[in-house]
């Protein structure tokens, strides 16, 4: 009896281990804008990664508006293959169609998705592509989510042009958990353009003030990261003053600075240039400088005091270093986050040549 049970267990385990596994290069394909009544096709590239040959036993679509073509014979192990889905585009508006693929040796289907928007007339981006990111061209190399309140989900659009001679599938890599990216269409022929929507999930930001990260724009999933593919994303999360009463707002601290543009002049033969910004509390309760940050490297700051009683002032000393600023892409700036409800974010531009 024991031998029988052991035999059945081993047979089941062996069958499970030999079960097929097909892996898509991309299970979701965004077709972008599609002209009304002009059918659109999505080609899903897959690989048989099981230990044996398989065949596709059944394919089911979410509606009759989508047709599918696929290999009908045996697919050897390790061999790539293509499943093509075609949507008739007979309804205006956004669409999302599903294809369930059943193969021998597996009870669960693989779900593929094609999506996009059917429009009466194509509308395109008419601006320029001033930046080269990797081998692609874009209209932005730095993104700033400014004056964000916790809970908001602001979106930046990045326009991408395939300036190569190859078909590409643009992808944003190394995104932190507070950033999401979608590219439409997801596959670009040479000379074709796409729009990427970068969404900030502000609820996932940890601290008030400036948060910066570097993401990378690749030509295809799994592309290597490199310095020339960098896009710097900055976000500024503001404190929440919605809970304050009218009396508290009337007695709130007030931050006053001597200048918002600190001109340090020219470096000439000097390696460093220094300047001072005066900060004063003209309100009725203590002013707190909760955060002091720099947008770019090459700056050093020294603050006399982070807490000012009414009528008190302090000095912000700024030092600019020539060598460190030489390769910065944006203007050097200093950011202060305060508890002044009318002026929670103070940005001081540093002007130096």
Tab-separated table of C-alpha atoms in Angstrom, residues 81-321:
chain	number	residue	atom	x	y	z
A	81	UNK	CA	6.671	31.943	-31.468
A	82	UNK	CA	4.141	34.702	-32.162
A	83	UNK	CA	0.445	35.090	-31.376
A	84	UNK	CA	-1.318	37.826	-33.355
A	85	UNK	CA	-4.474	39.549	-32.140
A	86	UNK	CA	-6.559	41.789	-34.406
A	87	UNK	CA	-9.205	44.254	-33.169
A	88	UNK	CA	-11.798	45.568	-35.648
A	89	UNK	CA	-11.914	49.126	-34.141
A	90	UNK	CA	-15.639	49.521	-34.878
A	91	UNK	CA	-16.354	51.460	-31.664
A	92	UNK	CA	-14.990	54.876	-30.692
A	93	UNK	CA	-13.270	55.255	-27.340
A	94	UNK	CA	-10.811	53.335	-25.180
A	95	UNK	CA	-10.598	49.583	-25.614
A	96	UNK	CA	-8.977	46.764	-23.672
A	97	UNK	CA	-9.270	43.283	-25.175
A	98	UNK	CA	-8.119	39.988	-23.682
A	99	UNK	CA	-6.839	36.770	-25.217
A	100	UNK	CA	-6.654	33.597	-23.095
A	101	UNK	CA	-4.147	31.061	-24.412
A	102	UNK	CA	-4.468	27.411	-23.317
A	103	UNK	CA	-1.615	24.971	-23.964
A	104	UNK	CA	-1.178	21.240	-23.471
A	105	UNK	CA	-0.052	20.352	-19.973
A	106	UNK	CA	-1.544	23.413	-18.294
A	107	UNK	CA	-5.006	23.982	-16.839
A	108	UNK	CA	-4.561	27.746	-16.388
A	109	UNK	CA	-4.517	30.018	-19.454
A	110	UNK	CA	-2.016	32.766	-20.163
A	111	UNK	CA	-3.834	36.090	-20.537
A	112	UNK	CA	-2.636	38.588	-23.140
A	113	UNK	CA	-3.993	42.137	-23.357
A	114	UNK	CA	-4.174	44.658	-26.185
A	115	UNK	CA	-5.439	48.166	-25.488
A	116	UNK	CA	-5.631	51.637	-27.004
A	117	UNK	CA	-8.144	54.278	-28.025
A	118	UNK	CA	-10.215	54.441	-31.208
A	119	UNK	CA	-10.466	58.009	-32.537
A	120	UNK	CA	-12.219	59.645	-35.468
A	121	UNK	CA	-9.019	61.453	-36.450
A	122	UNK	CA	-5.417	61.100	-35.347
A	123	UNK	CA	-4.010	63.923	-33.236
A	124	UNK	CA	-0.251	64.222	-32.959
A	125	UNK	CA	2.349	66.077	-30.929
A	126	UNK	CA	3.589	69.186	-32.771
A	127	UNK	CA	6.444	70.194	-30.459
A	128	UNK	CA	10.134	69.419	-30.728
A	129	UNK	CA	12.344	66.582	-29.503
A	130	UNK	CA	15.262	68.544	-28.084
A	131	UNK	CA	16.955	65.825	-26.053
A	132	UNK	CA	18.707	62.574	-26.931
A	133	UNK	CA	18.198	59.899	-24.260
A	134	UNK	CA	20.134	56.790	-25.230
A	135	UNK	CA	19.276	56.429	-28.911
A	136	UNK	CA	15.778	57.873	-28.570
A	137	UNK	CA	14.722	61.514	-28.728
A	138	UNK	CA	12.466	63.154	-26.135
A	139	UNK	CA	11.033	66.556	-25.264
A	140	UNK	CA	12.269	66.334	-21.652
A	141	UNK	CA	15.312	65.160	-19.755
A	142	UNK	CA	14.334	66.392	-16.286
A	143	UNK	CA	10.876	66.198	-14.687
A	144	UNK	CA	9.647	68.290	-11.753
A	145	UNK	CA	6.473	67.553	-9.797
A	146	UNK	CA	6.123	70.907	-8.047
A	147	UNK	CA	3.896	71.959	-5.115
A	148	UNK	CA	2.466	68.489	-4.498
A	149	UNK	CA	0.060	67.821	-1.642
A	150	UNK	CA	-0.025	64.377	-0.085
A	151	UNK	CA	-2.610	62.157	-1.756
A	152	UNK	CA	-2.407	63.843	-5.157
A	153	UNK	CA	-1.451	61.906	-8.308
A	154	UNK	CA	0.027	64.440	-10.742
A	155	UNK	CA	1.093	63.287	-14.208
A	156	UNK	CA	3.901	64.395	-16.517
A	157	UNK	CA	3.848	63.538	-20.222
A	158	UNK	CA	7.095	62.760	-22.025
A	159	UNK	CA	7.015	62.626	-25.826
A	160	UNK	CA	9.340	60.040	-27.358
A	161	UNK	CA	10.537	59.711	-30.957
A	162	UNK	CA	12.116	56.538	-32.306
A	163	UNK	CA	15.060	58.062	-34.149
A	164	UNK	CA	16.692	54.668	-34.760
A	165	UNK	CA	16.397	52.384	-37.785
A	166	UNK	CA	14.923	49.571	-35.679
A	167	UNK	CA	11.557	48.811	-34.093
A	168	UNK	CA	11.712	49.554	-30.364
A	169	UNK	CA	9.552	49.095	-27.262
A	170	UNK	CA	10.409	52.052	-24.988
A	171	UNK	CA	10.495	51.227	-21.285
A	172	UNK	CA	11.297	53.211	-18.143
A	173	UNK	CA	13.631	51.340	-15.810
A	174	UNK	CA	14.560	51.624	-12.105
A	175	UNK	CA	11.318	53.337	-11.119
A	176	UNK	CA	10.832	53.711	-7.353
A	177	UNK	CA	7.508	52.574	-5.903
A	178	UNK	CA	6.109	56.140	-5.957
A	179	UNK	CA	6.430	56.456	-9.758
A	180	UNK	CA	4.416	54.676	-12.453
A	181	UNK	CA	5.060	54.851	-16.210
A	182	UNK	CA	2.941	53.921	-19.231
A	183	UNK	CA	4.046	54.301	-22.845
A	184	UNK	CA	1.522	54.492	-25.680
A	185	UNK	CA	1.901	52.964	-28.190
A	186	UNK	CA	4.198	50.408	-26.618
A	187	UNK	CA	5.953	49.453	-29.879
A	188	UNK	CA	7.426	52.042	-32.260
A	189	UNK	CA	8.556	51.601	-35.836
A	190	UNK	CA	11.428	53.813	-37.055
A	191	UNK	CA	10.301	57.451	-37.101
A	192	UNK	CA	7.178	56.738	-35.012
A	193	UNK	CA	6.368	58.709	-31.831
A	194	UNK	CA	4.836	57.802	-28.462
A	195	UNK	CA	3.645	59.490	-25.308
A	196	UNK	CA	4.784	58.355	-21.868
A	197	UNK	CA	2.672	59.217	-18.824
A	198	UNK	CA	4.722	59.394	-15.624
A	199	UNK	CA	2.475	59.367	-12.547
A	200	UNK	CA	3.587	60.395	-9.066
A	201	UNK	CA	1.951	58.474	-6.200
A	202	UNK	CA	2.489	61.198	-3.580
A	203	UNK	CA	1.034	59.064	-0.787
A	204	UNK	CA	4.182	56.933	-1.005
A	205	UNK	CA	6.619	59.829	-0.544
A	206	UNK	CA	8.226	59.620	2.883
A	207	UNK	CA	9.334	63.175	3.632
A	208	UNK	CA	8.277	66.742	2.974
A	209	UNK	CA	10.428	68.788	0.643
A	210	UNK	CA	12.541	67.557	-2.240
A	211	UNK	CA	12.753	63.920	-3.326
A	212	UNK	CA	14.939	63.136	-6.332
A	213	UNK	CA	15.591	59.960	-8.253
A	214	UNK	CA	17.075	58.895	-11.558
A	215	UNK	CA	15.151	56.667	-13.949
A	216	UNK	CA	16.344	55.296	-17.285
A	217	UNK	CA	14.691	55.175	-20.710
A	218	UNK	CA	15.502	51.945	-22.540
A	219	UNK	CA	14.705	50.779	-26.047
A	220	UNK	CA	13.280	47.454	-24.894
A	221	UNK	CA	12.550	45.522	-21.670
A	222	UNK	CA	15.811	44.349	-20.137
A	223	UNK	CA	17.889	47.059	-21.830
A	224	UNK	CA	21.058	48.034	-19.996
A	225	UNK	CA	21.138	51.215	-17.965
A	226	UNK	CA	23.751	53.867	-18.745
A	227	UNK	CA	24.376	57.515	-17.984
A	228	UNK	CA	23.143	58.695	-21.389
A	229	UNK	CA	19.702	57.142	-20.698
A	230	UNK	CA	19.125	59.070	-17.462
A	231	UNK	CA	16.041	61.150	-16.697
A	232	UNK	CA	16.074	62.959	-13.353
A	233	UNK	CA	12.703	63.143	-11.593
A	234	UNK	CA	12.210	65.655	-8.761
A	235	UNK	CA	9.155	66.119	-6.562
A	236	UNK	CA	8.389	68.690	-3.885
A	237	UNK	CA	5.904	67.560	-1.228
A	238	UNK	CA	4.378	70.437	0.765
A	239	UNK	CA	3.262	70.331	4.412
A	240	UNK	CA	-0.480	70.154	5.073
A	241	UNK	CA	-2.037	73.194	6.812
A	242	UNK	CA	-5.685	72.283	6.242
A	243	UNK	CA	-6.156	71.495	9.927
A	244	UNK	CA	-5.257	75.026	11.130
A	245	UNK	CA	-8.007	77.283	12.499
A	246	UNK	CA	-8.542	80.886	11.388
A	247	UNK	CA	-6.955	82.091	14.617
A	248	UNK	CA	-3.903	79.876	14.081
A	249	UNK	CA	-3.534	81.118	10.511
A	250	UNK	CA	-3.736	84.740	11.683
A	251	UNK	CA	-0.969	84.090	14.225
A	252	UNK	CA	1.142	81.926	11.924
A	253	UNK	CA	4.841	82.551	11.333
A	254	UNK	CA	5.854	84.509	8.227
A	255	UNK	CA	9.124	83.842	6.429
A	256	UNK	CA	10.827	86.773	4.717
A	257	UNK	CA	14.051	86.399	2.730
A	258	UNK	CA	16.391	89.133	1.518
A	259	UNK	CA	16.492	87.726	-2.028
A	260	UNK	CA	15.159	84.890	-4.134
A	261	UNK	CA	18.042	85.268	-6.612
A	262	UNK	CA	21.469	85.153	-4.997
A	263	UNK	CA	23.976	86.529	-7.524
A	264	UNK	CA	27.484	85.308	-6.740
A	265	UNK	CA	29.053	86.833	-9.850
A	266	UNK	CA	31.796	85.130	-11.870
A	267	UNK	CA	34.204	82.447	-10.710
A	268	UNK	CA	37.036	83.793	-12.875
A	269	UNK	CA	40.116	82.146	-11.291
A	270	UNK	CA	38.405	81.250	-8.019
A	271	UNK	CA	37.315	77.714	-7.211
A	272	UNK	CA	34.529	78.854	-4.879
A	273	UNK	CA	32.094	81.735	-4.564
A	274	UNK	CA	30.137	82.606	-1.428
A	275	UNK	CA	27.022	84.580	-0.597
A	276	UNK	CA	24.493	85.182	2.181
A	277	UNK	CA	20.684	85.255	2.323
A	278	UNK	CA	18.959	86.859	5.328
A	279	UNK	CA	15.884	85.066	6.683
A	280	UNK	CA	13.487	86.798	9.092
A	281	UNK	CA	10.315	85.757	10.916
A	282	UNK	CA	7.789	88.608	10.714
A	283	UNK	CA	4.923	86.505	12.072
A	284	UNK	CA	3.542	86.017	15.581
A	285	UNK	CA	4.659	82.449	16.325
A	286	UNK	CA	8.006	80.623	15.888
A	287	UNK	CA	9.183	79.934	12.347
A	288	UNK	CA	10.638	76.482	11.673
A	289	UNK	CA	12.844	75.712	8.685
A	290	UNK	CA	11.949	72.043	8.436
A	291	UNK	CA	14.045	71.108	5.446
A	292	UNK	CA	16.996	72.615	3.581
A	293	UNK	CA	17.983	70.938	0.306
A	294	UNK	CA	19.788	71.512	-2.988
A	295	UNK	CA	18.461	70.630	-6.458
A	296	UNK	CA	21.969	70.086	-7.870
A	297	UNK	CA	25.415	69.093	-6.578
A	298	UNK	CA	28.057	71.788	-6.299
A	299	UNK	CA	26.438	73.795	-3.494
A	300	UNK	CA	27.116	73.847	0.218
A	301	UNK	CA	24.829	75.592	2.690
A	302	UNK	CA	25.114	76.607	6.319
A	303	UNK	CA	22.098	77.822	8.285
A	304	UNK	CA	22.521	79.841	11.465
A	305	UNK	CA	19.291	78.660	13.092
A	306	UNK	CA	16.394	76.421	12.102
A	307	UNK	CA	13.946	77.959	14.583
A	308	UNK	CA	13.254	81.707	14.724
A	309	UNK	CA	11.086	83.418	17.309
A	310	UNK	CA	8.923	86.347	16.123
A	311	UNK	CA	11.183	89.202	15.027
A	312	UNK	CA	14.317	87.046	14.918
A	313	UNK	CA	16.494	86.553	11.827
A	314	UNK	CA	19.310	84.262	10.726
A	315	UNK	CA	21.753	83.879	7.861
A	316	UNK	CA	21.878	81.240	5.161
A	317	UNK	CA	25.448	80.984	3.871
A	318	UNK	CA	25.789	79.503	0.378
A	319	UNK	CA	29.015	78.277	-1.213
A	320	UNK	CA	29.203	77.384	-4.921
A	321	UNK	CA	32.016	75.119	-6.134
